[in-house]
Amino acid sequence: MRSLARETPLILGLALLAFMVAVALLAPALYPSNPLFSNAPPMQPPDWAYPLGTDHTGRDVAAMLAWGTRVSLLFAFGAAGISLVCGTVLGAISGYFGGLVDDVLSRLFEMFNIVPRLFLIILVVAVFGSYLWLTVAIVGLTMWPSNARIMRAQVLTLKSRGYAQAAIVSGAGPFTVLFSHVVPNGIGPVMANSMLQMAYAVLTEAGLAFLGLSDPNIASWGQVLYWGQGFIASAPWMIIFPGLAIAMLLMSFHLIGGTLQERLDPRQQGAMA
């Protein structure tokens, strides 16, 4: 932990993420009314009254971005959380029990990998509707194989360690050994990968919104980009500010995830050595 505290990229990433979390928490206090229903002057350039300007219907861009921060963070943590749980559990079981269980689960990993991820997400949203939690679940359920492969490799290495064998000798059951002793010692690289998956989840949400496939009743960064794409020349602030917000959040996840991956993933450490 002391060595991580000296990592400048990690500190910068945490600072950016903390700023985004603060904006998300303060959004209801700063902009208590629904940002999608505003009677501000349309196409108002940034000024003291509207720091980020307004769009073509008079909606405050700052208010929409503040509330959109909540959507992006929910999407990032929700999708990555689903991927983390599914990948950790299935990868750990696959690596610990081996044999037929490993073969079946490995084929499952490969099956999910060959499915075009973005196409599947677009198909589900088009068929069942652009509900926020449904989209979060679909994105999370398409990302877990990478976490499963990392966790499987960790378990294959750690299950023969002394502490795992000591737990077996003491009479602990296989799942107790796996999830109380093996998984906690191998979860680091999976956590690092999940941070990088958060960036993918945010980018996926913004992409779906930009394509008009997100919930139109919820303000999000991708929605602002979608509404502003026809006004790039006359109102560039409608594109610039949500683009900067997305870039900042992606940068924070990549800085945090990249640093953790270098420090916690044995393969990365070996490459660095």
PDB file of N, CA, C and O in Angstrom, residues 32 170 181:
ATOM      1  N   PRO A  32     -31.706  20.665  -8.596  1.00  0.00           N
ATOM      2  CA  PRO A  32     -32.777  19.827  -8.040  1.00  0.00           C
ATOM      3  C   PRO A  32     -33.880  19.480  -9.035  1.00  0.00           C
ATOM      4  O   PRO A  32     -34.535  18.447  -8.885  1.00  0.00           O
ATOM      5  N   SER A 170      -6.911 -29.563   7.543  1.00  0.00           N
ATOM      6  CA  SER A 170      -7.690 -29.265   8.753  1.00  0.00           C
ATOM      7  C   SER A 170      -9.156 -29.633   8.627  1.00  0.00           C
ATOM      8  O   SER A 170      -9.908 -29.506   9.591  1.00  0.00           O
ATOM      9  N   HIS A 181      -9.656 -18.921   1.195  1.00  0.00           N
ATOM     10  CA  HIS A 181      -8.194 -18.904   1.215  1.00  0.00           C
ATOM     11  C   HIS A 181      -7.578 -18.622  -0.154  1.00  0.00           C
ATOM     12  O   HIS A 181      -6.636 -17.831  -0.253  1.00  0.00           O
TER      13      HIS A 181
END
